[in-house]
Every structure is written in C-alpha cells, then in structure tokens.
Short mmCIF file of C-alpha atoms in Angstrom, two decimals:
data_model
loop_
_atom_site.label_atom_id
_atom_site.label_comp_id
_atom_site.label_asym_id
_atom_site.label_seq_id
_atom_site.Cartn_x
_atom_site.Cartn_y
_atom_site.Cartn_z
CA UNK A 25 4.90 -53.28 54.75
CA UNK A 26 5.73 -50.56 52.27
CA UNK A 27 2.22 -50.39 50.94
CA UNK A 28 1.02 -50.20 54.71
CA UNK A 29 3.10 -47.37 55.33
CA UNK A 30 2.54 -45.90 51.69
CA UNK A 31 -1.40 -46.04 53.51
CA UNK A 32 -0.98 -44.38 56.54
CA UNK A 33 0.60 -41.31 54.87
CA UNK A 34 -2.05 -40.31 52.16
CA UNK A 35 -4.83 -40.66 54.88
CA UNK A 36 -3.64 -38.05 56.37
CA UNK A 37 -3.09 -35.87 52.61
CA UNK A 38 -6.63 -35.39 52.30
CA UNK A 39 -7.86 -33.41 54.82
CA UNK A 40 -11.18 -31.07 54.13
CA UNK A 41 -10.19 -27.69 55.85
CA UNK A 42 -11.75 -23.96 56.10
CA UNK A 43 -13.80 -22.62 53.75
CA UNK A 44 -11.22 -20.05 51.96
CA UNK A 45 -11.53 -17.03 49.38
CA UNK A 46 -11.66 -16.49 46.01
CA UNK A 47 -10.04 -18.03 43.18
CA UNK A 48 -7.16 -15.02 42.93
CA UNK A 49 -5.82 -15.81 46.16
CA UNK A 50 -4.36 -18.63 44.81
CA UNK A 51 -2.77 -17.41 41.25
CA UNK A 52 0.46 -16.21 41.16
CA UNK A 53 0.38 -12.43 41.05
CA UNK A 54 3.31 -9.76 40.28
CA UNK A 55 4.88 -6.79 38.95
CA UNK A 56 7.38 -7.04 35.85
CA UNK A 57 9.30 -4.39 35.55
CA UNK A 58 11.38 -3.97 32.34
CA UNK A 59 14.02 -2.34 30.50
CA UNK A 60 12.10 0.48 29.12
CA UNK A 61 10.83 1.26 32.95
CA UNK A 62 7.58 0.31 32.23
CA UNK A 63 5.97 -1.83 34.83
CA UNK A 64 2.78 -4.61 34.34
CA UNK A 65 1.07 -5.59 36.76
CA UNK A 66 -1.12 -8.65 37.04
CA UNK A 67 -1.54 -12.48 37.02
CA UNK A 68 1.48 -14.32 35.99
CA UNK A 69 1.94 -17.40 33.42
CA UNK A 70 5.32 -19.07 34.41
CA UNK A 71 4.93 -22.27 31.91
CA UNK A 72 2.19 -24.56 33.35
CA UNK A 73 2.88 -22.67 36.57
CA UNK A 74 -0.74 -20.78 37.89
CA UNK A 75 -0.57 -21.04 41.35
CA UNK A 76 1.23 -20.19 44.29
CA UNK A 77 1.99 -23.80 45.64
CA UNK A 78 3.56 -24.94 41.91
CA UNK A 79 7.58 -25.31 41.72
CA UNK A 80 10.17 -23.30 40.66
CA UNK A 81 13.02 -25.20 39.49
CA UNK A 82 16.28 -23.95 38.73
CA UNK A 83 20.24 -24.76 38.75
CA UNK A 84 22.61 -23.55 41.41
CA UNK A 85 26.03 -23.10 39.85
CA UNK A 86 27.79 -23.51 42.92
CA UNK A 87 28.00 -25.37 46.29
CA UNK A 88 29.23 -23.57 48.98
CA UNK A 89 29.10 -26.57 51.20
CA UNK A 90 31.46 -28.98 49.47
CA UNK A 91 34.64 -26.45 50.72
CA UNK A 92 33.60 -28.41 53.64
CA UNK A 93 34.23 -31.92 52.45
CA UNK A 94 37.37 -32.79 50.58
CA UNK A 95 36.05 -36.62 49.88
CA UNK A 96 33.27 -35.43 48.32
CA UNK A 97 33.32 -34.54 44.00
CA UNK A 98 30.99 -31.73 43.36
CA UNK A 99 27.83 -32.44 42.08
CA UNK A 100 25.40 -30.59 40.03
CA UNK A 101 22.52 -29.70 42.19
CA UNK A 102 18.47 -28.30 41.46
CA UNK A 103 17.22 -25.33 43.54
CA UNK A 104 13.48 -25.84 44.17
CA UNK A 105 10.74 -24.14 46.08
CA UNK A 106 7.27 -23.51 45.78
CA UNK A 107 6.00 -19.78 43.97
CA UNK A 108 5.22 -18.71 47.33
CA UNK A 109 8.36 -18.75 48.85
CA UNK A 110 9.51 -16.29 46.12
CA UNK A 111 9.84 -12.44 46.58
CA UNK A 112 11.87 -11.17 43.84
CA UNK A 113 13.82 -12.16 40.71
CA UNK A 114 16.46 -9.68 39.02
CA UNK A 115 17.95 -10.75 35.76
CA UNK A 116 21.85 -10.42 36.00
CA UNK A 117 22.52 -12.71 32.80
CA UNK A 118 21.71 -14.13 30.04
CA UNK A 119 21.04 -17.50 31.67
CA UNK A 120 21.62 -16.02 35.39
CA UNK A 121 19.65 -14.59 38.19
CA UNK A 122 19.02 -13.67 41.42
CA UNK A 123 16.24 -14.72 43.50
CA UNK A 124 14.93 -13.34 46.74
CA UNK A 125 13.15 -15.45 49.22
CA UNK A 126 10.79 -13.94 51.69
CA UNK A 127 13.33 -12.98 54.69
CA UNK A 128 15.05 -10.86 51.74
CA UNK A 129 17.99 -13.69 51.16
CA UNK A 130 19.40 -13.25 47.87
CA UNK A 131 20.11 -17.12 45.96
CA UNK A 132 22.03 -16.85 42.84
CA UNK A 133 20.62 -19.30 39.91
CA UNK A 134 20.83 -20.30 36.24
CA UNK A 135 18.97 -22.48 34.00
CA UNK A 136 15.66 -20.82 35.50
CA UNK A 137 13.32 -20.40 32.37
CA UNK A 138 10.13 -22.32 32.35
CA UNK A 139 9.44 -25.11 29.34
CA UNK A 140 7.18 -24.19 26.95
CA UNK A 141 7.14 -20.51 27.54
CA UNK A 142 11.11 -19.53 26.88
CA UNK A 143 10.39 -16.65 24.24
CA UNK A 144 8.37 -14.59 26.67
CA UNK A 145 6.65 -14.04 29.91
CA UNK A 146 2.92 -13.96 29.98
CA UNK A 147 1.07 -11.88 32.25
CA UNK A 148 -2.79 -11.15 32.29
CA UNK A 149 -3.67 -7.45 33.60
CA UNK A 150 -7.10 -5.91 31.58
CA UNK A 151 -5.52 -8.06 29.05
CA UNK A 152 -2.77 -11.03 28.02
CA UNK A 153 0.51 -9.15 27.90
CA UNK A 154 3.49 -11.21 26.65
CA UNK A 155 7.09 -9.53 27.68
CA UNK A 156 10.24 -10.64 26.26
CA UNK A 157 12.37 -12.33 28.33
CA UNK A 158 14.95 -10.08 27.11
CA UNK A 159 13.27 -7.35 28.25
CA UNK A 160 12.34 -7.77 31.92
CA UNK A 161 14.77 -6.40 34.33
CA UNK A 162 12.94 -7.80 37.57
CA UNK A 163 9.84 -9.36 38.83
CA UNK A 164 8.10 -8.68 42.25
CA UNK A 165 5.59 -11.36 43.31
CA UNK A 166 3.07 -10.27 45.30
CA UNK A 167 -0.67 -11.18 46.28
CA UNK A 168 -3.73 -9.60 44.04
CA UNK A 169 -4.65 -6.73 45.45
CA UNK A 170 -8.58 -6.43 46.65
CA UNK A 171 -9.51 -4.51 43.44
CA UNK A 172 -8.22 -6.92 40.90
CA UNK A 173 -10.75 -8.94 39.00
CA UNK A 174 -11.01 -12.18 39.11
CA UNK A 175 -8.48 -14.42 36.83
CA UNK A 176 -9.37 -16.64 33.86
CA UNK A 177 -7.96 -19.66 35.75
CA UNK A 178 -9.86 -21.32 38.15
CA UNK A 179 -7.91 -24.14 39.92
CA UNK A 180 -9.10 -28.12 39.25
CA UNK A 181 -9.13 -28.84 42.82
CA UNK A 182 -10.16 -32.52 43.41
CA UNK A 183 -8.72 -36.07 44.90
CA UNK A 184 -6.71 -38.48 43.00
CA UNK A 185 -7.24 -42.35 44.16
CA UNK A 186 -3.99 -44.79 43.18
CA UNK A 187 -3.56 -48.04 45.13
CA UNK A 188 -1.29 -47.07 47.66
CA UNK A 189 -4.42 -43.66 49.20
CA UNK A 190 -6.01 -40.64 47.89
CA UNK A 191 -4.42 -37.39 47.33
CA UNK A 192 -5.96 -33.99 47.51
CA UNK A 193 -5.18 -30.76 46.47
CA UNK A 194 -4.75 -28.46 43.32
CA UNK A 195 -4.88 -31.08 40.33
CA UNK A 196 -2.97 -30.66 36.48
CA UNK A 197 -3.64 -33.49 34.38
CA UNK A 198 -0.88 -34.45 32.03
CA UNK A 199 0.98 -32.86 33.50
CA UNK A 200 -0.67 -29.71 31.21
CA UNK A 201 -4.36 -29.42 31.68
CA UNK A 202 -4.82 -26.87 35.36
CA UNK A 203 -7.85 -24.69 34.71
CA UNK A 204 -11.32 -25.83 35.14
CA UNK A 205 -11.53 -23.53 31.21
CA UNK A 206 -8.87 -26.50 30.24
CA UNK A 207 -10.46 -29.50 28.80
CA UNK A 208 -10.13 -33.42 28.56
CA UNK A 209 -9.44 -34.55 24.70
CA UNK A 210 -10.41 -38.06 23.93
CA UNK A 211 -12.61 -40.47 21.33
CA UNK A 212 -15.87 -42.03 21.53
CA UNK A 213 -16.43 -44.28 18.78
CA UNK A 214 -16.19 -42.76 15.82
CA UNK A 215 -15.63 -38.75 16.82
CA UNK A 216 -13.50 -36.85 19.18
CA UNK A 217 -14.56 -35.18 22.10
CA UNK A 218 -12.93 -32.52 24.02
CA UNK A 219 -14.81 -31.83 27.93
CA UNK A 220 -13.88 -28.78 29.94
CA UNK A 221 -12.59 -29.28 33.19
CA UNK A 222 -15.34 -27.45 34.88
CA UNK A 223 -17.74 -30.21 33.82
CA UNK A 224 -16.68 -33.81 34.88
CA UNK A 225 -17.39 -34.95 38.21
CA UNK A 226 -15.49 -38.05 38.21
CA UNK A 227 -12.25 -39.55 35.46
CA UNK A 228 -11.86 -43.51 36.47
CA UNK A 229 -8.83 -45.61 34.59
CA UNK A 230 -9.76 -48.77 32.70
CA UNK A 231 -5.83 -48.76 31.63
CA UNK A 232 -6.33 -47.64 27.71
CA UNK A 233 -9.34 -45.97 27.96
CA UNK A 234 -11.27 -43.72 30.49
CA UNK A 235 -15.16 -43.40 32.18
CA UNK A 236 -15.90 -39.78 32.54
CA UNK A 237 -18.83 -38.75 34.64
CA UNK A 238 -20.05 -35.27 33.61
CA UNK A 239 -21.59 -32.83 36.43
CA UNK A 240 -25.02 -33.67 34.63
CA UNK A 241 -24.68 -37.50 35.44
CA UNK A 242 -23.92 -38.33 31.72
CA UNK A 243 -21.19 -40.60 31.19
CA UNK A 244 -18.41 -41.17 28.05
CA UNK A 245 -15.71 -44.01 27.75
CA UNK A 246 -12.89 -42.61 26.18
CA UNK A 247 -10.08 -43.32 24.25
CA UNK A 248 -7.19 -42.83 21.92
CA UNK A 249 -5.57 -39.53 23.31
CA UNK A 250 -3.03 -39.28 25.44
CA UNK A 251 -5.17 -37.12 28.40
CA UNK A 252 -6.88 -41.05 28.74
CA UNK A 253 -4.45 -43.45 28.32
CA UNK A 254 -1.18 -44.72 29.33
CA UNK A 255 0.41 -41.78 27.36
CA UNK A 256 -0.59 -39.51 30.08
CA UNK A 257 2.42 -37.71 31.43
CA UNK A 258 1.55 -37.69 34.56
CA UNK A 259 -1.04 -36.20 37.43
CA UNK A 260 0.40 -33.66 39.39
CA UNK A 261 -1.68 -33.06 43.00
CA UNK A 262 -0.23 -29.62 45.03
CA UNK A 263 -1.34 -30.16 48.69
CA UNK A 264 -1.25 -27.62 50.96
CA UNK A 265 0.19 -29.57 54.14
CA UNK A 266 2.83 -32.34 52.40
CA UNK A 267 4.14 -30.74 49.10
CA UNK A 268 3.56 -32.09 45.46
CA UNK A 269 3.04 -35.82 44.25
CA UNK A 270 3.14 -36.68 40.57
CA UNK A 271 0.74 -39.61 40.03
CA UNK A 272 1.97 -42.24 37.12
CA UNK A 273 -0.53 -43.80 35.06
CA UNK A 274 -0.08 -47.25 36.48
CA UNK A 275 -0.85 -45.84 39.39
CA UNK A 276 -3.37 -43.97 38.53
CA UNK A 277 -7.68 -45.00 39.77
CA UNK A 278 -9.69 -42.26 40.01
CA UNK A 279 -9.97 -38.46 39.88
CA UNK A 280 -13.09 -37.23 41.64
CA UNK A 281 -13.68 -32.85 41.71
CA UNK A 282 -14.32 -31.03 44.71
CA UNK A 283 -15.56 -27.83 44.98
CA UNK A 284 -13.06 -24.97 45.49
CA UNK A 285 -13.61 -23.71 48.78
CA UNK A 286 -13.34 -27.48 50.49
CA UNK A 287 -9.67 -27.39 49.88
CA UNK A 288 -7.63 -25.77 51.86
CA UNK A 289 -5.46 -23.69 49.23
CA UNK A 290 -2.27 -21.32 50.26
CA UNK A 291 -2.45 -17.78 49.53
CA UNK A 292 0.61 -15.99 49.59
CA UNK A 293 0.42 -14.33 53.23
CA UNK A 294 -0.09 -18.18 54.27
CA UNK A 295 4.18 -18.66 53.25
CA UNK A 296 5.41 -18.09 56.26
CA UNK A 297 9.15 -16.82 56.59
CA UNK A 298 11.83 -18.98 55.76
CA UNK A 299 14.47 -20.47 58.33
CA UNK A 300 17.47 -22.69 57.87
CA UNK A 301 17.03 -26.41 58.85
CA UNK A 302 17.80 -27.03 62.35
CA UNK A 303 17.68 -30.26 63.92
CA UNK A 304 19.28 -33.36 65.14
CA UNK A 305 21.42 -35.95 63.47
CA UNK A 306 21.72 -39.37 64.80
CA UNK A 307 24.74 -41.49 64.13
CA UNK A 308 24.93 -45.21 63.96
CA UNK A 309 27.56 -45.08 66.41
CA UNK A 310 25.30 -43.60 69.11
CA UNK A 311 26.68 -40.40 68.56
CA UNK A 312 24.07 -37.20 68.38
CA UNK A 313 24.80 -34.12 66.42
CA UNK A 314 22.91 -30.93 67.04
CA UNK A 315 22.15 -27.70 64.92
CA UNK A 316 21.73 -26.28 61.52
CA UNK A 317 22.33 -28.38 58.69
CA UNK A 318 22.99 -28.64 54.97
CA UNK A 319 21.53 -31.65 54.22
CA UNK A 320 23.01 -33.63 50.67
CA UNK A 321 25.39 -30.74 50.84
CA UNK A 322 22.64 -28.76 49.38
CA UNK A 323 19.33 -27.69 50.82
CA UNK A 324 19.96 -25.37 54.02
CA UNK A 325 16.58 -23.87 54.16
CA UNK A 326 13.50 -25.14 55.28
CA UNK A 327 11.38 -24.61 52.45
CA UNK A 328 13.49 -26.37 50.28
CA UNK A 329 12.53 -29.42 48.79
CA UNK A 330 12.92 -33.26 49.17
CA UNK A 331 12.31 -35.45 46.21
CA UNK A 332 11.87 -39.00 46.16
CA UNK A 333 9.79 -41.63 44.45
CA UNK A 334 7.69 -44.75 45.35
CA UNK A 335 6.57 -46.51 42.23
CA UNK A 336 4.41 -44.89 40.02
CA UNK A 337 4.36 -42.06 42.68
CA UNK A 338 6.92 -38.93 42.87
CA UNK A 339 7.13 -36.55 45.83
CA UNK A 340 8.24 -33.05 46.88
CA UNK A 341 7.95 -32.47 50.32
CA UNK A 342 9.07 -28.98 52.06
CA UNK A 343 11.81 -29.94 54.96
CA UNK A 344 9.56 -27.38 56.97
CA UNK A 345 6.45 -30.68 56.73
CA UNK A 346 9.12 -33.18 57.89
CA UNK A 347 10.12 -34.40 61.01
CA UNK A 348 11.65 -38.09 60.82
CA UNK A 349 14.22 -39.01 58.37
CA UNK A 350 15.31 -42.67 59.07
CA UNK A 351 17.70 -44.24 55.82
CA UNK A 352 16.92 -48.03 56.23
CA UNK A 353 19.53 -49.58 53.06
CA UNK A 354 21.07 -48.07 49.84
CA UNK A 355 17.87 -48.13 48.35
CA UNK A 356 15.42 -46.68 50.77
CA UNK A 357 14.59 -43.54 53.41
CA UNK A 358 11.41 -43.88 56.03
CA UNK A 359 10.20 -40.15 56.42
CA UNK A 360 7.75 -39.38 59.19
CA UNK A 361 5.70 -35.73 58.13
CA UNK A 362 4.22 -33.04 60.49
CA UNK A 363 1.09 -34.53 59.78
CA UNK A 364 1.25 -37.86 60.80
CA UNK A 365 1.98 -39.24 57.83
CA UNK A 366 4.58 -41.87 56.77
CA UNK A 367 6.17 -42.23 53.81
CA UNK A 368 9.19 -44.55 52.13
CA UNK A 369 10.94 -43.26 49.43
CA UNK A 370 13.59 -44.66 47.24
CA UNK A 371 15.55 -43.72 43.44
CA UNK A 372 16.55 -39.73 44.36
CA UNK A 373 19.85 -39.13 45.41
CA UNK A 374 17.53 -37.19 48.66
CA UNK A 375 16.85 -40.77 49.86
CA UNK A 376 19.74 -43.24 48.22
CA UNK A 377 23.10 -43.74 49.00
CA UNK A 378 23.62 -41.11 46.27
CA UNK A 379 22.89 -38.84 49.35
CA UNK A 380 26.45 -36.62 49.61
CA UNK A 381 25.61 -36.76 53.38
CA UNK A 382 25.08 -33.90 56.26
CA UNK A 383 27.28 -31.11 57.22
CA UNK A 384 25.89 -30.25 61.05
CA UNK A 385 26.74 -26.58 62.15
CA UNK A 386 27.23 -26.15 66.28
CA UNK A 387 26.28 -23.10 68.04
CA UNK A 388 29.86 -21.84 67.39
CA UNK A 389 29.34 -22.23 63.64
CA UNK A 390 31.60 -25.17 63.78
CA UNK A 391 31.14 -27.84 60.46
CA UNK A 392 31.27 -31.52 60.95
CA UNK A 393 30.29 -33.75 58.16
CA UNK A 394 28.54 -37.09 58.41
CA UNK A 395 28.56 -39.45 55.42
CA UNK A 396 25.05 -40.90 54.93
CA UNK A 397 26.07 -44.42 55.42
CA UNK A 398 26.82 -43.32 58.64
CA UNK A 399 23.29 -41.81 59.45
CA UNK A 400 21.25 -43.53 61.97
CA UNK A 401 18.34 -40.35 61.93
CA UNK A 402 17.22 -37.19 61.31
CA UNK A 403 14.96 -35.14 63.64
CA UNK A 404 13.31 -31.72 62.50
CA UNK A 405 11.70 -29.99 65.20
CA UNK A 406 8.37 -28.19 64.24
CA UNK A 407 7.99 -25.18 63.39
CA UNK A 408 5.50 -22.25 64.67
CA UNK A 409 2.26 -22.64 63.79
CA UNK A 410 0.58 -21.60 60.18
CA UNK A 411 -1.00 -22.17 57.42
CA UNK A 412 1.81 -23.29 55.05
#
C-alpha cells in the first residue's frame, strides 16, 4: 500500500508545463549592500544555492508558541523556506539576523550561514565579487533586471526515476554538481573522466558503477568516484508545484535531461505573498477546530516547510501545496497535495509522534492546543491561484 500511494504522488510531480524565459529568471539575484556603503549588484552564490526554488535554512532562537503550552519542553526548531520567499536580510549579529519575507514580516534567525561558503559571499556582476561576511550590512533579493546578461549557471533541469515514480524539476547531483558548466567525475578502465553536465542525456545506476549516455549517443560505464556510486550524497530534484525531494542512492534509477524551457521553473514574481496557515483541525473525539494555526508549535506561515522521509526519499513540501494531513500511528502521516498527489511520510518530528502538536487560533484570537495523538486531520484550504 505505501508503495501504491508513494505512486500516485510522483505521477503527478512531473508535469511538462509552459514554455518559460531565460535562464536568469531562475538565479537568485540581489543587492549587497555593505559597511563601507558600497552596493553590488548581481547574481548571488549562497553555498550550493543558485536558484530561486533552493532552501534557506536557519535556526529560530525562540518559540513564541510554547507560552501557550505548559506540558510542552521547548524544543530547538529550523526555519526553512525557499529563496523566493525572501525579501531582505539585515545583519544584527555576529551569528544573528533578520529576515524579511515578501508581505514585509520581519523573522529573527541565527545559525543562517551557508556550508561551504562561511568566509564570504559570492556574487557575479561584470565579474565574481566575493564580500566578507563581515562586511555586508544587508541584502535585497530581487529579480534580474531586463538588461542583465545572462548568468554562468544554467540549471540541470531533468527527471529522476527511483522505484517508488519519477521526479522532475531543477536537478543537483551529490548533492554539489547544479550547472549544466558542472561536470560528472568518474573512471573508465584505466583513466578518469570528468563529463559536463550540458552533455549527458541519460545517468542509469548499476549500484557501484554508472551508464552515461552522452548527447552524441556515445556511452561510458563508470566507476570509482563518488558522483557514480553509492558514495553519492544524494540527488536533490526542486519542483515547482510539491517542494524539494532528496533522492538516496538506493533509491536512485535513472536521471534523464530535459531541455530548459519544458520545465516549468519559478521566477521570483511567480512567489506569491505569504499568509499564515488557516485551516481545519479534526479531533479523534469528533470535535472540529477552525482557524489559523501553528502547527508543531512552529511553522505559522504557509510557505513554510514540511519535512519528512520515505526510504531512500526526503521531502520538503510548502504547507501552501498541502491540503490533507491524516497521522495514521507513531510512525507515519498520509498527506494529500494540491496536486493530487499522495504521499506517506514517516522519521521527522513533522510527521511522528515527535510532532509537539497544534495550537488552533479562533476568530477572537483565542489559543487552544491539541496534542498530536489527539489529531484525527488536518484540512488546508487552497489558496488563490498562481504559479508558485
């Protein structure tokens, strides 16, 4: 039954849509303004982050909704959201911050730097800039103006195969590799062989080795390096409509490319504004609980994110692409998406018994907790219409 359901949701992940713009809609793009009131404009490096559907990830230092709930010991929790959902960051600390979402809500963080790039922001105007962290008083994010050139990144935009359905999107391999200019490192008998991105039609798994199809229709089986083998950290597939999955390696079939402009990418006028999470709670008892709500005593907003795995396979899905949330043991959550898609998720504390349960606001602003053993089902109505 899981696998069924597993089935039904990732048939509906890989939709073909519109045929979009160029490749800069779809890089994150800002101003950094630093301490020496200077000001850079241009294509921003956050880590591994390019594009505007990758997640930021930081800490929130403290709950507001656990004043709520005496029973309940205070947790740390992650503040997550895709690029696009961002409007501003001001540095107010040395590990502190304040980010503004798109309605102009102000979030105070920590922890936010990005692995692998905690010296220095990089940013590409008529050239690679990199600021020190040190130095940057605030960053504006914004989409690339008509008259900027095109960047060095091209998305890998393809569909990933695993057992359970496909998955289509905005690919980085290894969790590293997201540029078509990026290549695949591997061996073929005796030498090693490194193939750019913007090359292979096709990657296939054999489990410690790989067959790569090249755009020319000439083949490799490679080996040896962890981009293709079971060393691989992981394939990470952004889609538009659900939110992120991270593909394991045992999981892992086929990657096949697809063109650009078949995908249906997000710019960043395509974030629409953010709302808190209103919806309906139903109780095991038969009792029904209506209006906004902090779910796991944590994410209040509906572009927010909820994580769960199945498997090999880990998801982050917007609350604004989900509609059912049904808990069916200690184990496991059934999640119905604005799609049509179905999903069961287990091991977060988003879909466990781990869950710190629901505080439901009324009209009156009124709190009433419900413990998520007690939680029958969640119901999020949709949302206006758009392209996020």
């Amino acid at each position: 039954m899981l696998k069924k359901l597993l089935i039904a949701c990732v048939v509906f992940c890989t939709g073909v849509a519109e045929t979009r713009a160029q490749a800069k809609d779809y890089r994150i793009h800002g101003e950094i303004y630093t301490v020496m009131n200077t000001t850079v404009s241009g294509y921003i490096y956050w880590g591994r982050n390019l594009y505007w559907t990758d997640i930021f990830s930081a800490s929130k230092p403290e709950n507001p909704y656990t004043r709520y709930v005496n029973e309940v010991v205070p947790v740390a929790h992650q503040f997550a959201c895709r690029f696009g959902n961002i409007k501003r960051i001001r540095v107010i600390g040395d590990n502190r911050i304040e980010l503004e979402i798109r309605d102009g809500h102000i979030i105070e963080l920590e922890d936010w730097l990005p692995s692998g790039n905690r010296g220095s922001l990089r940013i590409e105007a008529d050239k690679e800039t990199a600021i020190a962290w040190d130095l940057i008083s605030e960053i504006v994010f914004s989409a690339a103006p008509d008259t900027a050139r095109e960047p060095a990144d091209t998305p890998i935009t393809g569909t990933v195969e695993t057992p359970h359905g496909r998955y289509t999107g905005i690919v980085q391999w290894d969790r590293d590799e997201n540029s078509l200019s990026h290549v695949l490192d591997g061996r073929s008998g005796t030498s090693g062989i490194t193939i750019a991105f913007k090359n292979i039609r096709s990657i296939a798994s054999s489990g410690n080795s790989c067959q790569v199809v090249l755009n020319s229709g000439r083949e490799f089986v490679l080996w040896g390096e962890n981009d293709v083998d079971e060393r691989n950290r992981g394939i990470v597939v952004n889609m538009p409509s659900v939110g992120q999955v991270v593909v394991g390696w045992a999981d892992f079939k086929t990657f096949k490319s697809i063109p650009l402009n078949q995908v249906n990418l997000l710019k960043y006028s395509d974030f629409m504004l953010p709302r808190r999470i209103r919806g309906t709670v139903e109780l095991k008892r038969d009792e029904v609980l209506e209006g906004v709500l902090a779910y796991d005593l944590d994410e209040a907003m509906d572009f927010e994110l909820l994580d769960g795995r199945n498997g090999n396979v880990a998801y982050r899905i917007p609350f604004r692409n989900i509609r059912v949330i049904e808990p069916k043991n200690h184990k496991y959550t059934w999640l119905q998406l604005g799609n049509g898609g179905e999903l069961v998720l287990g091991e977060e504390r988003d879909v466990t018994f781990d869950n710190d349960g629901i505080l439901v606001f009324d009209a009156k602003g009124a709190a009433r907790y419900v413990r998520w053993r007690d939680v029958k089902r969640v119901s999020l109505p949709a949302k206006e219409e758009g392209n996020e």
